[in-house]
Tab-separated table of C-alpha atoms in Angstrom:
chain	number	residue	atom	x	y	z
A	1	MET	CA	13.349	235.048	54.718
A	2	THR	CA	12.420	234.283	51.108
A	3	ASN	CA	8.928	233.299	50.048
A	4	THR	CA	10.256	229.889	48.966
A	5	SER	CA	11.811	229.109	52.336
A	6	ILE	CA	8.688	230.288	54.190
A	7	ALA	CA	6.531	227.998	52.033
A	8	SER	CA	8.925	225.090	52.630
A	9	ARG	CA	8.873	225.594	56.384
A	10	ASN	CA	5.085	225.806	56.342
A	11	LYS	CA	4.908	222.452	54.547
A	12	ILE	CA	7.215	220.845	57.091
A	13	ARG	CA	5.041	222.131	59.937
A	14	ILE	CA	1.846	220.967	58.218
A	15	ALA	CA	3.272	217.488	57.612
A	16	GLN	CA	4.519	217.198	61.186
A	17	GLN	CA	1.265	218.344	62.756
A	18	PHE	CA	-0.947	216.060	60.676
A	19	SER	CA	1.419	213.157	61.282
A	20	ARG	CA	1.063	213.714	65.027
A	21	ALA	CA	-2.734	213.718	64.673
A	22	ALA	CA	-2.963	210.460	62.711
A	23	ASN	CA	-4.099	208.400	65.703
A	24	THR	CA	-6.830	210.846	66.753
A	25	TYR	CA	-7.995	212.014	63.327
A	26	ASN	CA	-10.743	209.482	62.580
A	27	SER	CA	-12.439	209.868	65.953
A	28	ALA	CA	-12.483	213.675	65.661
A	29	ALA	CA	-13.011	214.308	61.945
A	30	ASP	CA	-16.773	213.858	61.679
A	31	VAL	CA	-17.467	216.983	59.649
A	32	GLN	CA	-14.517	216.197	57.388
A	33	LEU	CA	-16.094	212.817	56.665
A	34	ASP	CA	-19.445	214.458	55.877
A	35	ILE	CA	-17.729	216.852	53.468
A	36	ALA	CA	-15.819	214.036	51.767
A	37	PHE	CA	-18.996	211.991	51.249
A	38	ASP	CA	-20.705	215.049	49.790
A	39	ALA	CA	-17.751	215.400	47.415
A	40	LEU	CA	-17.977	211.719	46.470
A	41	ALA	CA	-21.521	212.326	45.255
A	42	TYR	CA	-20.033	214.308	42.358
A	43	LEU	CA	-18.209	211.220	41.051
A	44	PRO	CA	-20.743	209.547	38.775
A	45	SER	CA	-18.834	206.759	37.070
A	46	HIS	CA	-15.960	204.292	37.101
A	47	TYR	CA	-12.390	205.223	36.224
A	48	GLN	CA	-9.130	203.524	35.420
A	49	ASN	CA	-6.486	205.587	37.223
A	50	GLY	CA	-7.384	207.750	40.198
A	51	LEU	CA	-5.510	210.130	42.476
A	52	ASP	CA	-6.547	211.121	46.004
A	53	ILE	CA	-4.670	214.273	47.077
A	54	GLY	CA	-4.517	214.592	50.854
A	55	CYS	CA	-5.731	211.077	51.570
A	56	GLY	CA	-5.063	211.351	55.307
A	57	THR	CA	-5.946	208.162	57.156
A	58	GLY	CA	-7.284	206.571	53.968
A	59	ARG	CA	-10.962	206.407	54.914
A	60	ILE	CA	-12.084	207.951	51.643
A	61	SER	CA	-9.332	206.285	49.623
A	62	GLN	CA	-10.996	202.964	50.338
A	63	GLN	CA	-14.260	204.351	48.978
A	64	LEU	CA	-12.500	205.760	45.920
A	65	SER	CA	-10.742	202.474	45.189
A	66	THR	CA	-14.126	200.901	44.448
A	67	ARG	CA	-14.623	203.472	41.706
A	68	CYS	CA	-11.354	203.001	39.830
A	69	ASP	CA	-9.075	200.159	38.795
A	70	ARG	CA	-5.989	201.743	40.343
A	71	LEU	CA	-5.757	204.513	42.945
A	72	ILE	CA	-2.801	206.564	44.118
A	73	ALA	CA	-3.511	207.785	47.659
A	74	MET	CA	-1.169	210.686	48.348
A	75	ASP	CA	-0.482	212.816	51.398
A	76	LEU	CA	2.164	215.288	52.503
A	77	ALA	CA	2.216	213.783	56.010
A	78	PHE	CA	4.119	210.508	56.224
A	79	GLY	CA	2.486	209.735	59.582
A	80	MET	CA	-0.941	209.780	57.952
A	81	LEU	CA	0.203	207.397	55.214
A	82	ALA	CA	1.769	205.035	57.745
A	83	TYR	CA	-1.469	205.008	59.725
A	84	ALA	CA	-3.548	204.443	56.592
A	85	GLN	CA	-1.488	201.456	55.494
A	86	LYS	CA	-1.410	199.921	58.948
A	87	ASN	CA	-5.077	200.364	59.798
A	88	ASN	CA	-6.907	199.527	56.610
A	89	VAL	CA	-9.057	196.558	57.536
A	90	VAL	CA	-8.452	194.789	54.253
A	91	ALA	CA	-5.259	195.341	52.293
A	92	ASP	CA	-6.258	196.694	48.901
A	93	PRO	CA	-3.714	195.929	46.178
A	94	SER	CA	-5.331	198.503	43.897
A	95	ILE	CA	-4.215	201.349	46.216
A	96	CYS	CA	-0.693	202.748	46.010
A	97	TRP	CA	0.232	204.905	49.027
A	98	LEU	CA	2.496	207.809	48.101
A	99	GLN	CA	4.035	210.738	49.935
A	100	GLY	CA	3.770	213.846	47.798
A	101	ASP	CA	3.059	217.546	47.516
A	102	ALA	CA	0.129	219.068	45.617
A	103	ASP	CA	2.444	221.837	44.421
A	104	CYS	CA	4.610	219.301	42.601
A	105	LEU	CA	2.718	216.088	41.955
A	106	PRO	CA	5.064	213.091	41.531
A	107	LEU	CA	3.076	211.791	38.555
A	108	ALA	CA	3.484	211.816	34.788
A	109	ASP	CA	1.552	214.108	32.476
A	110	ASP	CA	-1.931	212.895	31.449
A	111	SER	CA	-1.681	209.925	33.830
A	112	VAL	CA	-4.985	209.995	35.745
A	113	ASP	CA	-8.583	210.170	34.588
A	114	MET	CA	-10.037	210.862	38.047
A	115	LEU	CA	-8.612	213.210	40.668
A	116	PHE	CA	-10.156	213.714	44.100
A	117	SER	CA	-9.209	215.945	46.996
A	118	SER	CA	-11.228	216.770	50.098
A	119	MET	CA	-10.202	219.281	52.760
A	120	ALA	CA	-6.526	219.372	51.818
A	121	LEU	CA	-5.875	222.027	49.202
A	122	GLN	CA	-6.639	224.942	51.523
A	123	TRP	CA	-3.138	224.354	52.902
A	124	ALA	CA	-1.554	225.192	49.540
A	125	ASP	CA	0.037	228.636	49.336
A	126	ASN	CA	-0.167	228.957	45.546
A	127	GLN	CA	-3.510	228.195	43.945
A	128	GLN	CA	-2.223	228.696	40.402
A	129	LYS	CA	0.606	226.206	40.931
A	130	VAL	CA	-1.742	223.601	42.406
A	131	MET	CA	-4.263	223.929	39.592
A	132	ALA	CA	-1.492	223.835	36.985
A	133	GLU	CA	-0.258	220.543	38.464
A	134	ILE	CA	-3.757	219.098	38.617
A	135	THR	CA	-4.320	220.042	34.986
A	136	ARG	CA	-0.961	218.557	33.974
A	137	VAL	CA	-1.640	215.088	35.405
A	138	LEU	CA	-5.246	214.897	34.193
A	139	ALA	CA	-5.791	213.037	30.936
A	140	ALA	CA	-8.054	214.537	28.301
A	141	GLY	CA	-11.713	213.953	29.132
A	142	SER	CA	-10.997	213.351	32.815
A	143	ASN	CA	-12.586	214.755	35.971
A	144	ALA	CA	-11.379	216.335	39.193
A	145	ILE	CA	-13.544	216.750	42.295
A	146	LEU	CA	-12.118	219.194	44.835
A	147	ALA	CA	-13.595	220.124	48.230
A	148	ILE	CA	-11.705	223.061	49.704
A	149	MET	CA	-12.139	225.106	52.878
A	150	CYS	CA	-12.538	228.723	51.862
A	151	ASP	CA	-13.153	232.230	53.120
A	152	GLY	CA	-15.701	232.233	55.954
A	153	SER	CA	-14.296	229.148	57.675
A	154	PHE	CA	-13.632	229.473	61.418
A	155	LYS	CA	-15.102	232.986	61.302
A	156	GLN	CA	-16.419	232.849	64.892
A	157	LEU	CA	-13.041	231.732	66.250
A	158	ASN	CA	-11.175	234.363	64.243
A	159	ASP	CA	-13.504	237.113	65.434
A	160	THR	CA	-13.140	235.991	69.039
A	161	TRP	CA	-9.346	236.012	68.877
A	162	LEU	CA	-9.356	239.471	67.282
A	163	ASN	CA	-11.231	240.699	70.339
A	164	ILE	CA	-8.353	239.512	72.534
A	165	ASP	CA	-5.071	240.334	70.760
A	166	ASN	CA	-3.524	241.433	67.474
A	167	HIS	CA	-1.886	238.130	66.562
A	168	ARG	CA	-3.213	235.909	63.811
A	169	HIS	CA	-4.489	232.638	65.277
A	170	VAL	CA	-6.633	231.495	62.339
A	171	ASN	CA	-5.450	231.019	58.769
A	172	ASN	CA	-6.623	233.313	56.000
A	173	PHE	CA	-8.620	231.084	53.672
A	174	ALA	CA	-8.835	231.969	49.985
A	175	THR	CA	-12.209	232.732	48.455
A	176	ALA	CA	-14.135	230.096	46.543
A	177	GLN	CA	-14.075	232.335	43.486
A	178	SER	CA	-10.282	232.563	43.538
A	179	TRP	CA	-10.046	228.755	43.445
A	180	CYS	CA	-12.565	228.642	40.612
A	181	ASP	CA	-10.635	231.312	38.693
A	182	ALA	CA	-7.346	229.449	39.193
A	183	ALA	CA	-8.864	226.274	37.734
A	184	ARG	CA	-10.385	228.082	34.772
A	185	SER	CA	-7.120	229.887	34.075
A	186	GLN	CA	-5.595	226.463	33.367
A	187	GLY	CA	-8.260	225.716	30.778
A	188	LEU	CA	-10.419	223.481	32.947
A	189	GLN	CA	-14.201	223.517	32.736
A	190	VAL	CA	-15.501	224.220	36.235
A	191	ASN	CA	-18.808	223.913	38.046
A	192	MET	CA	-18.715	225.308	41.579
A	193	GLN	CA	-21.004	224.973	44.576
A	194	GLU	CA	-20.535	226.247	48.119
A	195	LYS	CA	-21.874	224.723	51.305
A	196	ARG	CA	-21.632	225.715	54.952
A	197	TYR	CA	-21.112	223.139	57.687
A	198	VAL	CA	-21.342	223.949	61.397
A	199	THR	CA	-20.009	221.876	64.277
A	200	TRP	CA	-21.178	222.460	67.863
A	201	HIS	CA	-19.037	222.281	70.987
A	202	GLN	CA	-19.695	222.281	74.717
A	203	ASP	CA	-16.966	224.804	75.547
A	204	ILE	CA	-13.923	226.535	74.090
A	205	ARG	CA	-11.525	223.764	75.143
A	206	LYS	CA	-13.512	221.150	73.262
A	207	LEU	CA	-13.806	223.457	70.246
A	208	LEU	CA	-10.046	224.019	70.107
A	209	SER	CA	-9.452	220.323	70.687
A	210	SER	CA	-11.613	219.504	67.662
A	211	ILE	CA	-9.118	221.436	65.537
A	212	LYS	CA	-6.009	220.060	67.226
A	213	SER	CA	-7.188	216.438	67.068
A	214	ILE	CA	-7.269	216.496	63.272
A	215	GLY	CA	-3.923	218.291	62.933
A	216	ALA	CA	-5.412	221.531	61.599
A	217	ASN	CA	-3.999	223.764	64.340
A	218	VAL	CA	-1.127	225.206	62.309
A	219	VAL	CA	-1.194	228.903	61.543
A	220	LEU	CA	0.789	229.457	58.369
A	221	LYS	CA	3.491	232.077	58.204
A	222	SER	CA	3.598	234.512	55.302
A	223	GLN	CA	6.156	236.893	53.857
A	224	ASN	CA	4.081	239.827	55.097
A	225	LEU	CA	3.387	238.662	58.601
A	226	GLU	CA	5.351	236.541	61.014
A	227	PRO	CA	2.628	235.489	63.471
A	228	THR	CA	2.906	233.606	66.662
A	229	ASP	CA	3.256	229.908	65.938
A	230	ALA	CA	-0.235	229.357	67.256
A	231	ARG	CA	-0.344	225.633	67.775
A	232	LEU	CA	-3.353	225.865	69.962
A	233	HIS	CA	-2.244	223.455	72.661
A	234	GLN	CA	1.139	224.901	73.526
A	235	GLY	CA	2.573	227.900	75.304
A	236	LYS	CA	1.284	229.300	78.570
A	237	ASN	CA	1.717	232.760	77.081
A	238	LEU	CA	-0.765	231.829	74.359
A	239	LEU	CA	-3.462	229.787	76.065
A	240	ASN	CA	-3.238	230.367	79.771
A	241	ARG	CA	-6.315	230.120	81.951
A	242	GLU	CA	-7.081	233.833	81.652
A	243	THR	CA	-6.906	233.789	77.846
A	244	LEU	CA	-9.127	230.718	77.672
A	245	GLN	CA	-11.656	232.417	79.936
A	246	HIS	CA	-11.666	235.503	77.712
A	247	LEU	CA	-12.202	233.308	74.649
A	248	GLU	CA	-14.970	231.374	76.370
A	249	THR	CA	-16.783	234.487	77.601
A	250	TYR	CA	-16.722	236.362	74.291
A	251	TYR	CA	-17.589	233.282	72.232
A	252	GLN	CA	-20.509	232.423	74.536
A	253	GLN	CA	-21.876	235.961	74.569
A	254	LYS	CA	-21.693	236.498	70.821
A	255	TYR	CA	-22.226	233.091	69.217
A	256	ALA	CA	-23.595	230.479	71.648
A	257	GLU	CA	-26.922	228.810	70.972
A	258	ASN	CA	-28.362	226.621	73.711
A	259	ARG	CA	-24.975	227.021	75.442
A	260	GLN	CA	-23.228	225.332	72.522
A	261	LEU	CA	-20.415	227.020	70.581
A	262	PRO	CA	-20.569	226.887	66.765
A	263	LEU	CA	-17.614	226.543	64.414
A	264	THR	CA	-18.201	227.147	60.709
A	265	TYR	CA	-16.580	225.312	57.827
A	266	GLN	CA	-17.253	227.086	54.524
A	267	VAL	CA	-16.478	224.677	51.699
A	268	CYS	CA	-16.391	225.089	47.949
A	269	PHE	CA	-16.887	222.054	45.727
A	270	LEU	CA	-15.211	222.310	42.332
A	271	HIS	CA	-16.149	219.810	39.627
A	272	CYS	CA	-13.446	220.255	37.008
A	273	SER	CA	-13.202	218.576	33.627
A	274	LYS	CA	-10.412	218.674	31.086
């Protein structure tokens, strides 16, 4: 299978899984909301034309729309966009909802002066292509604020799975520095910060459910490795009672504090200017 077809299939799976999670996302995505609000703090002023890449259910898009005259809220998952449009309390004529891919933004060159993305770009398989597209659509003097999951995320879960079998059940996240380098290679000025967030869960089922409920339970295939399609809720061969018990026991013994299981989100914040 070619790299192109693998990437295309990954995108289809990502879009499908997040679309399925649209109805449960807001109730489960507490840490994602915290991260997005932290990212918003890097936006100091008002803009004319904004772009929100990976807008999801539109919670942050509504915040962003108060900071720009016009906002394009874009997501790969049509189900997320449909939910966002249907469930926004007040219809906002300044927001345009758009299905699109960060690898190939459906926008003209130099068309936005503010670009925002929180917890979406880690799904991209080509950092250089994404940053080239971001640079292309940014007008001179504009800003991009990007919050991206990076290396170190889900480290406890990955370690626990590695104790059980040889399959890959957690995605390999790129390093913060590699994202920073990709942005700088396109000529952007970049300031980078990293921050660690930890969520706590009563047991392994609730921990895995916290990932599934936001649609993030897709393990991407690569040209080098064809892993089990580890959608964490399916397949008795993958998550039978015995496997769950092994996960629970190891996780509790190695990582539990006060009988709660931690899950780490390592996030890099890139403030880019053109």
